[in-house]
CSV table of N, CA and C in Angstrom, one decimal:
chain,number,residue,atom,x,y,z
S,18,MET,N,-16.8,-3.6,-15.9
S,18,MET,CA,-15.7,-3.2,-16.8
S,18,MET,C,-14.5,-3.0,-15.9
S,19,SER,N,-13.4,-3.6,-16.3
S,19,SER,CA,-12.1,-3.4,-15.6
S,19,SER,C,-11.4,-2.2,-16.2
S,20,THR,N,-10.4,-1.8,-15.5
S,20,THR,CA,-9.5,-0.7,-16.0
S,20,THR,C,-8.0,-1.2,-16.0
S,21,ASN,N,-7.3,-0.5,-16.8
S,21,ASN,CA,-5.8,-0.9,-16.8
S,21,ASN,C,-5.0,0.2,-17.2
S,22,CYS,N,-3.7,0.0,-17.0
S,22,CYS,CA,-2.7,0.9,-17.4
S,22,CYS,C,-1.5,0.2,-17.9
S,23,ASN,N,-0.6,0.8,-18.7
S,23,ASN,CA,0.6,0.3,-19.3
S,23,ASN,C,1.7,1.4,-19.2
S,24,CYS,N,2.9,0.9,-18.8
S,24,CYS,CA,4.0,1.9,-18.8
S,24,CYS,C,4.4,2.2,-20.2
S,25,GLN,N,4.9,3.3,-20.5
S,25,GLN,CA,5.4,3.7,-21.8
S,25,GLN,C,6.9,4.0,-21.7
S,26,ASN,N,7.5,4.0,-22.9
S,26,ASN,CA,8.9,4.5,-23.1
S,26,ASN,C,9.9,3.8,-22.1
S,27,PRO,N,10.3,2.6,-22.3
S,27,PRO,CA,9.8,1.7,-23.3
S,27,PRO,C,8.5,1.1,-22.8
S,28,LYS,N,7.6,0.7,-23.8
S,28,LYS,CA,6.4,0.1,-23.5
S,28,LYS,C,6.5,-1.3,-23.0
S,29,SER,N,6.2,-1.4,-21.6
S,29,SER,CA,6.3,-2.8,-21.1
S,29,SER,C,5.7,-2.6,-19.7
S,30,GLY,N,5.1,-3.7,-19.2
S,30,GLY,CA,4.5,-3.7,-17.9
S,30,GLY,C,3.2,-3.0,-17.8
S,31,GLY,N,2.5,-3.4,-16.8
S,31,GLY,CA,1.2,-2.7,-16.5
S,31,GLY,C,0.5,-3.4,-15.4
S,32,THR,N,-0.8,-3.1,-15.3
S,32,THR,CA,-1.7,-3.8,-14.3
S,32,THR,C,-3.1,-3.6,-14.8
S,33,LYS,N,-3.9,-4.5,-14.3
S,33,LYS,CA,-5.4,-4.5,-14.6
S,33,LYS,C,-6.1,-4.6,-13.3
S,34,CYS,N,-7.1,-3.8,-13.1
S,34,CYS,CA,-7.8,-3.6,-11.9
S,34,CYS,C,-9.3,-3.8,-12.1
S,35,PRO,N,-10.1,-4.2,-11.0
S,35,PRO,CA,-11.6,-4.2,-11.2
S,35,PRO,C,-12.2,-2.9,-11.2
S,36,PRO,N,-13.5,-2.8,-11.5
S,36,PRO,CA,-14.1,-1.5,-11.4
S,36,PRO,C,-14.0,-0.9,-10.0
S,37,GLN,N,-14.2,0.4,-10.0
S,37,GLN,CA,-14.2,1.2,-8.7
S,37,GLN,C,-12.7,1.2,-8.2
S,38,HIS,N,-11.7,1.2,-9.1
S,38,HIS,CA,-10.3,1.2,-8.8
S,38,HIS,C,-9.6,2.2,-9.8
S,39,ILE,N,-8.5,2.7,-9.3
S,39,ILE,CA,-7.5,3.3,-10.3
S,39,ILE,C,-6.4,2.3,-10.6
S,40,ALA,N,-6.2,2.2,-11.9
S,40,ALA,CA,-5.0,1.3,-12.3
S,40,ALA,C,-3.9,2.3,-12.5
S,41,LEU,N,-2.8,2.1,-11.6
S,41,LEU,CA,-1.7,3.1,-11.6
S,41,LEU,C,-0.4,2.4,-12.0
S,42,CYS,N,0.3,3.0,-13.0
S,42,CYS,CA,1.6,2.5,-13.4
S,42,CYS,C,2.6,3.6,-13.3
S,43,ILE,N,3.6,3.2,-12.5
S,43,ILE,CA,4.8,4.2,-12.3
S,43,ILE,C,6.0,3.7,-13.0
S,44,ARG,N,6.6,4.5,-13.9
S,44,ARG,CA,7.9,4.1,-14.5
S,44,ARG,C,8.9,4.8,-13.7
S,45,GLY,N,9.7,4.1,-12.9
S,45,GLY,CA,10.7,4.7,-12.0
S,45,GLY,C,12.0,5.0,-12.7
S,46,VAL,N,12.9,5.6,-12.0
S,46,VAL,CA,14.2,6.0,-12.6
S,46,VAL,C,15.0,4.7,-13.1
S,47,ASP,N,14.6,3.6,-12.6
S,47,ASP,CA,15.3,2.4,-13.1
S,47,ASP,C,14.7,1.7,-14.3
S,48,ARG,N,13.6,2.5,-14.9
S,48,ARG,CA,12.9,2.1,-16.0
S,48,ARG,C,12.0,1.0,-16.0
S,49,GLU,N,11.8,0.5,-14.7
S,49,GLU,CA,11.0,-0.6,-14.4
S,49,GLU,C,9.5,-0.1,-14.2
S,50,CYS,N,8.5,-1.0,-14.5
S,50,CYS,CA,7.1,-0.5,-14.3
S,50,CYS,C,6.6,-1.1,-13.0
S,51,TYR,N,6.1,-0.2,-12.2
S,51,TYR,CA,5.4,-0.6,-10.9
S,51,TYR,C,3.9,-0.3,-11.0
S,52,GLY,N,3.2,-1.3,-11.0
S,52,GLY,CA,1.7,-1.2,-11.1
S,52,GLY,C,1.0,-1.5,-9.8
S,53,GLU,N,-0.1,-0.9,-9.6
S,53,GLU,CA,-1.0,-1.2,-8.4
S,53,GLU,C,-2.3,-0.7,-8.6
S,54,CYS,N,-3.3,-1.3,-7.9
S,54,CYS,CA,-4.7,-0.9,-7.9
S,54,CYS,C,-5.1,-0.1,-6.7
S,55,ILE,N,-5.7,1.0,-6.9
S,55,ILE,CA,-6.1,1.9,-5.8
S,55,ILE,C,-7.6,1.9,-5.7
S,56,PRO,N,-8.2,1.4,-4.6
S,56,PRO,CA,-9.7,1.4,-4.5
S,56,PRO,C,-10.2,2.9,-4.4
S,57,ILE,N,-11.3,3.1,-5.2
S,57,ILE,CA,-12.0,4.4,-5.2
S,57,ILE,C,-13.1,4.3,-4.1
S,58,PRO,N,-13.1,5.3,-3.3
S,58,PRO,CA,-14.2,5.3,-2.2
S,58,PRO,C,-15.6,5.3,-2.9
S,59,ARG,N,-16.5,4.6,-2.2
S,59,ARG,CA,-17.9,4.4,-2.8
S,59,ARG,C,-18.6,5.8,-3.0
S,60,GLU,N,-18.1,6.8,-2.3
S,60,GLU,CA,-18.8,8.1,-2.5
S,60,GLU,C,-18.6,8.7,-3.9
S,61,TYR,N,-17.6,8.2,-4.6
S,61,TYR,CA,-17.3,8.7,-5.9
S,61,TYR,C,-17.9,7.7,-6.9
S,62,ARG,N,-18.8,8.2,-7.7
S,62,ARG,CA,-19.5,7.3,-8.8
S,62,ARG,C,-19.3,7.9,-10.2
S,63,GLN,N,-18.7,9.1,-10.2
S,63,GLN,CA,-18.5,9.7,-11.5
S,63,GLN,C,-17.4,10.8,-11.4
S,64,VAL,N,-17.0,11.3,-12.5
S,64,VAL,CA,-15.9,12.2,-12.5
S,64,VAL,C,-16.5,13.6,-12.0
S,65,SER,N,-15.9,14.2,-11.0
S,65,SER,CA,-16.4,15.5,-10.5
S,65,SER,C,-15.1,16.2,-10.0
S,66,GLU,N,-15.3,17.4,-9.6
S,66,GLU,CA,-14.1,18.2,-9.1
S,66,GLU,C,-13.6,17.6,-7.9
S,67,ASN,N,-14.4,17.1,-6.9
S,67,ASN,CA,-13.9,16.4,-5.8
S,67,ASN,C,-13.2,15.2,-6.0
S,68,PHE,N,-13.7,14.4,-7.0
S,68,PHE,CA,-13.1,13.1,-7.3
S,68,PHE,C,-11.7,13.5,-8.0
S,69,THR,N,-11.6,14.4,-8.9
S,69,THR,CA,-10.4,14.7,-9.5
S,69,THR,C,-9.4,15.2,-8.5
S,70,TYR,N,-9.8,16.0,-7.6
S,70,TYR,CA,-8.8,16.4,-6.5
S,70,TYR,C,-8.3,15.3,-5.7
S,71,TRP,N,-9.3,14.4,-5.3
S,71,TRP,CA,-8.9,13.2,-4.5
S,71,TRP,C,-7.9,12.3,-5.3
S,72,MET,N,-8.2,12.1,-6.5
S,72,MET,CA,-7.4,11.2,-7.4
S,72,MET,C,-6.0,11.8,-7.6
S,73,GLN,N,-5.9,13.0,-7.9
S,73,GLN,CA,-4.6,13.6,-8.0
S,73,GLN,C,-3.8,13.5,-6.7
S,74,ASN,N,-4.4,13.7,-5.6
S,74,ASN,CA,-3.7,13.5,-4.3
S,74,ASN,C,-3.2,12.1,-4.1
S,75,GLU,N,-4.1,11.1,-4.5
S,75,GLU,CA,-3.7,9.7,-4.4
S,75,GLU,C,-2.5,9.4,-5.3
S,76,VAL,N,-2.5,9.9,-6.5
S,76,VAL,CA,-1.4,9.6,-7.4
S,76,VAL,C,-0.1,10.2,-6.8
S,77,ASN,N,-0.2,11.5,-6.4
S,77,ASN,CA,1.0,12.1,-5.8
S,77,ASN,C,1.5,11.3,-4.5
S,78,GLN,N,0.6,10.9,-3.7
S,78,GLN,CA,1.0,10.1,-2.6
S,78,GLN,C,1.6,8.8,-3.0
S,79,LYS,N,1.1,8.1,-4.0
S,79,LYS,CA,1.6,6.8,-4.4
S,79,LYS,C,3.1,7.0,-5.0
S,80,VAL,N,3.3,8.1,-5.6
S,80,VAL,CA,4.7,8.4,-6.2
S,80,VAL,C,5.6,8.6,-5.0
S,81,GLN,N,5.2,9.3,-4.0
S,81,GLN,CA,6.1,9.5,-2.8
S,81,GLN,C,6.3,8.2,-2.1
S,82,GLU,N,5.3,7.4,-2.0
S,82,GLU,CA,5.5,6.0,-1.4
S,82,GLU,C,6.5,5.2,-2.3
S,83,HIS,N,6.4,5.3,-3.6
S,83,HIS,CA,7.3,4.6,-4.5
S,83,HIS,C,8.7,5.0,-4.2
S,84,ILE,N,9.0,6.3,-4.1
S,84,ILE,CA,10.3,6.8,-3.8
S,84,ILE,C,10.8,6.3,-2.5
S,85,SER,N,9.9,6.4,-1.5
S,85,SER,CA,10.3,5.9,-0.1
S,85,SER,C,10.6,4.4,-0.1
S,86,ASP,N,9.6,3.6,-0.7
S,86,ASP,CA,9.8,2.1,-0.8
S,86,ASP,C,11.0,1.7,-1.6
S,87,ASN,N,11.6,2.5,-2.5
S,87,ASN,CA,12.7,2.2,-3.3
S,87,ASN,C,13.9,3.2,-3.0
S,88,SER,N,14.1,3.3,-1.7
S,88,SER,CA,15.1,4.3,-1.4
S,88,SER,C,16.5,4.0,-1.9
S,89,ASN,N,16.8,2.7,-2.2
S,89,ASN,CA,18.0,2.4,-2.8
S,89,ASN,C,18.2,3.0,-4.3
S,90,LEU,N,17.1,3.2,-4.9
S,90,LEU,CA,17.2,3.8,-6.3
S,90,LEU,C,17.3,5.3,-6.2
S,91,TYR,N,16.7,5.9,-5.2
S,91,TYR,CA,16.5,7.3,-5.1
S,91,TYR,C,17.5,8.0,-4.0
S,92,ARG,N,18.3,7.2,-3.4
S,92,ARG,CA,19.1,7.8,-2.3
S,92,ARG,C,19.9,9.0,-2.8
S,93,GLN,N,20.5,8.9,-3.9
S,93,GLN,CA,21.4,10.0,-4.4
S,93,GLN,C,20.7,11.0,-5.2
S,94,LEU,N,19.4,10.9,-5.3
S,94,LEU,CA,18.7,11.8,-6.1
S,94,LEU,C,17.9,12.9,-5.3
S,95,SER,N,17.8,14.1,-5.8
S,95,SER,CA,17.1,15.1,-5.0
S,95,SER,C,15.6,15.1,-5.1
S,96,ASN,N,14.9,16.0,-4.6
S,96,ASN,CA,13.5,16.0,-4.5
S,96,ASN,C,12.9,16.0,-5.8
S,97,PHE,N,11.8,15.2,-6.0
S,97,PHE,CA,11.0,15.2,-7.3
S,97,PHE,C,9.7,16.0,-7.1
S,98,ASN,N,9.4,16.8,-8.1
S,98,ASN,CA,8.2,17.6,-8.1
S,98,ASN,C,7.4,17.3,-9.3
S,99,GLU,N,6.1,17.4,-9.3
S,99,GLU,CA,5.2,17.2,-10.4
S,99,GLU,C,5.4,18.3,-11.4
S,100,THR,N,5.7,18.0,-12.6
S,100,THR,CA,5.9,19.0,-13.7
S,100,THR,C,4.9,19.0,-14.7
S,101,LEU,N,4.1,17.9,-14.7
S,101,LEU,CA,3.0,17.8,-15.7
S,101,LEU,C,1.9,16.9,-15.1
S,102,HIS,N,0.7,17.3,-15.3
S,102,HIS,CA,-0.5,16.5,-15.0
S,102,HIS,C,-1.5,16.7,-16.0
S,103,SER,N,-2.0,15.6,-16.6
S,103,SER,CA,-3.0,15.6,-17.7
S,103,SER,C,-4.0,14.6,-17.4
S,104,LEU,N,-5.3,15.0,-17.6
S,104,LEU,CA,-6.4,14.1,-17.5
S,104,LEU,C,-7.3,14.4,-18.6
S,105,GLU,N,-7.3,13.5,-19.6
S,105,GLU,CA,-8.1,13.6,-20.8
S,105,GLU,C,-8.4,12.4,-21.6
S,106,LYS,N,-9.4,12.4,-22.4
S,106,LYS,CA,-9.8,11.3,-23.1
S,106,LYS,C,-8.8,11.1,-24.3
S,107,GLU,N,-8.4,9.8,-24.6
S,107,GLU,CA,-7.5,9.6,-25.7
S,107,GLU,C,-8.2,9.7,-27.0
S,108,ASN,N,-9.5,9.3,-27.1
S,108,ASN,CA,-10.2,9.5,-28.3
S,108,ASN,C,-11.7,9.7,-28.0
S,109,TYR,N,-12.5,10.2,-28.9
S,109,TYR,CA,-13.8,10.6,-28.6
S,109,TYR,C,-14.7,9.5,-28.2
S,110,LEU,N,-14.4,8.3,-28.4
S,110,LEU,CA,-15.3,7.2,-28.0
S,110,LEU,C,-15.0,6.7,-26.5
S,111,ASP,N,-13.9,7.2,-25.9
S,111,ASP,CA,-13.7,6.9,-24.5
S,111,ASP,C,-14.7,7.4,-23.6
S,112,LYS,N,-15.2,6.7,-22.7
S,112,LYS,CA,-16.2,7.1,-21.7
S,112,LYS,C,-15.5,8.0,-20.6
S,113,LEU,N,-14.3,7.6,-20.2
S,113,LEU,CA,-13.6,8.3,-19.1
S,113,LEU,C,-12.2,8.7,-19.5
S,114,PRO,N,-11.7,9.8,-19.0
S,114,PRO,CA,-10.4,10.2,-19.4
S,114,PRO,C,-9.3,9.3,-18.7
S,115,LYS,N,-8.1,9.5,-19.2
S,115,LYS,CA,-7.0,8.8,-18.6
S,115,LYS,C,-6.0,9.8,-18.1
S,116,GLY,N,-5.2,9.5,-17.1
S,116,GLY,CA,-4.3,10.4,-16.5
S,116,GLY,C,-2.8,10.1,-16.9
S,117,PHE,N,-2.0,11.2,-17.0
S,117,PHE,CA,-0.6,11.1,-17.2
S,117,PHE,C,0.1,12.2,-16.3
S,118,SER,N,1.1,11.8,-15.6
S,118,SER,CA,1.9,12.8,-14.8
S,118,SER,C,3.4,12.5,-15.0
S,119,LYS,N,4.2,13.6,-14.8
S,119,LYS,CA,5.6,13.5,-14.8
S,119,LYS,C,6.1,14.2,-13.6
S,120,PHE,N,7.1,13.6,-13.0
S,120,PHE,CA,7.8,14.2,-11.8
S,120,PHE,C,9.3,14.2,-12.2
S,121,ARG,N,9.9,15.4,-12.0
S,121,ARG,CA,11.3,15.6,-12.3
S,121,ARG,C,12.0,16.2,-11.1
S,122,ASN,N,13.3,16.1,-11.0
S,122,ASN,CA,14.1,16.7,-10.0
S,122,ASN,C,15.0,17.7,-10.8
S,123,SER,N,15.9,18.4,-10.0
S,123,SER,CA,16.8,19.4,-10.6
S,123,SER,C,17.8,18.8,-11.5
S,124,ASN,N,18.1,17.5,-11.4
S,124,ASN,CA,19.0,16.8,-12.3
S,124,ASN,C,18.3,16.3,-13.6
S,125,ASP,N,17.1,16.5,-13.7
S,125,ASP,CA,16.3,16.1,-14.9
S,125,ASP,C,16.0,14.6,-14.8
S,126,ASP,N,16.1,13.9,-13.7
S,126,ASP,CA,15.7,12.5,-13.5
S,126,ASP,C,14.2,12.6,-13.5
S,127,GLU,N,13.6,11.5,-14.1
S,127,GLU,CA,12.1,11.5,-14.3
S,127,GLU,C,11.5,10.3,-13.8
S,128,ILE,N,10.3,10.5,-13.3
S,128,ILE,CA,9.3,9.4,-12.9
S,128,ILE,C,8.1,9.7,-13.7
S,129,SER,N,7.6,8.8,-14.5
S,129,SER,CA,6.4,9.0,-15.3
S,129,SER,C,5.2,8.1,-14.7
S,130,VAL,N,4.1,8.6,-14.8
S,130,VAL,CA,2.9,7.9,-14.3
S,130,VAL,C,1.8,7.9,-15.3
S,131,GLN,N,1.2,6.7,-15.5
S,131,GLN,CA,0.0,6.5,-16.3
S,131,GLN,C,-1.1,6.0,-15.4
S,132,TYR,N,-2.3,6.4,-15.6
S,132,TYR,CA,-3.3,5.8,-14.8
S,132,TYR,C,-4.7,5.9,-15.5
S,133,SER,N,-5.6,5.0,-15.2
S,133,SER,CA,-6.9,5.1,-15.6
S,133,SER,C,-7.9,4.6,-14.5
S,134,PHE,N,-9.1,4.7,-14.7
S,134,PHE,CA,-10.1,4.3,-13.7
S,134,PHE,C,-11.4,3.9,-14.2
S,135,SER,N,-12.2,3.3,-13.5
S,135,SER,CA,-13.6,3.0,-13.8
S,135,SER,C,-14.4,3.0,-12.6
S,136,PHE,N,-15.7,3.2,-12.8
S,136,PHE,CA,-16.6,3.1,-11.7
S,136,PHE,C,-17.5,1.9,-11.8
S,137,GLU,N,-18.0,1.4,-10.7
S,137,GLU,CA,-18.9,0.3,-10.7
S,137,GLU,C,-20.2,0.8,-11.4
S,138,ASP,N,-20.8,-0.1,-12.1
S,138,ASP,CA,-22.0,0.2,-12.7
S,138,ASP,C,-23.1,0.5,-11.7
S,139,THR,N,-23.7,1.7,-11.8
S,139,THR,CA,-24.7,2.1,-10.8
S,139,THR,C,-26.1,1.9,-11.3
S,140,ILE,N,-26.2,1.3,-12.4
S,140,ILE,CA,-27.6,1.0,-13.0
S,140,ILE,C,-28.1,-0.2,-12.2
S,141,ASP,N,-29.2,0.0,-11.5
S,141,ASP,CA,-29.7,-1.1,-10.7
S,141,ASP,C,-30.7,-1.9,-11.5
S,142,PRO,N,-30.4,-3.2,-11.8
S,142,PRO,CA,-31.3,-4.0,-12.5
S,142,PRO,C,-32.6,-4.2,-11.7
S,143,LEU,N,-33.6,-4.6,-12.3
S,143,LEU,CA,-34.8,-5.0,-11.6
S,143,LEU,C,-34.5,-5.9,-10.5
S,144,ASP,N,-35.0,-5.7,-9.3
S,144,ASP,CA,-34.7,-6.5,-8.2
S,144,ASP,C,-35.2,-8.0,-8.4
S,145,SER,N,-34.3,-8.9,-8.3
S,145,SER,CA,-34.6,-10.3,-8.5
S,145,SER,C,-35.3,-10.7,-9.7
S,146,GLY,N,-35.1,-9.9,-10.7
S,146,GLY,CA,-35.8,-10.2,-12.1
S,146,GLY,C,-37.3,-10.0,-12.0
S,147,GLN,N,-37.8,-9.2,-11.1
S,147,GLN,CA,-39.2,-9.0,-11.1
S,147,GLN,C,-39.7,-8.4,-12.4
S,148,MET,N,-40.9,-8.8,-12.8
S,148,MET,CA,-41.5,-8.2,-13.9
S,148,MET,C,-42.3,-7.0,-13.5
S,149,LEU,N,-42.3,-6.0,-14.3
S,149,LEU,CA,-43.1,-4.8,-14.1
S,149,LEU,C,-44.6,-5.1,-14.5
S,150,GLN,N,-45.5,-4.7,-13.7
S,150,GLN,CA,-46.9,-4.8,-14.1
S,150,GLN,C,-47.4,-3.7,-15.0
S,151,MET,N,-47.9,-4.0,-16.1
S,151,MET,CA,-48.4,-2.9,-17.0
S,151,MET,C,-49.9,-2.6,-16.6
S,152,GLN,N,-50.3,-1.4,-16.5
S,152,GLN,CA,-51.6,-1.1,-16.2
S,152,GLN,C,-52.3,-0.4,-17.3
């Protein structure tokens, strides 16, 4: 199962990633959508407090990298701080929650972030299609 994200307001752009990745979409101050796939370490196979903490740090780091990599856009803008972070299911049928963050500065400039993730299937099929012996 792959994972994806789409930038909102205006709705355009996005990225699609393989399992065991975070699909991250950043809508910068230029209103462009910057998408990337972040590998999830193998030690994380399900949502947990440690995984959530790691993931939020990764998102914050990627936003700071976005600002640094696009210094021409952010040269005249002051520091951005996270003002909102949400991780929840969009509807009851969703297996995993999706994330949404907003970063603002004192001039009310905004960077918005959407992300989702999936884990590799950990169900181990029978090795090499071996048949189980019934006793």
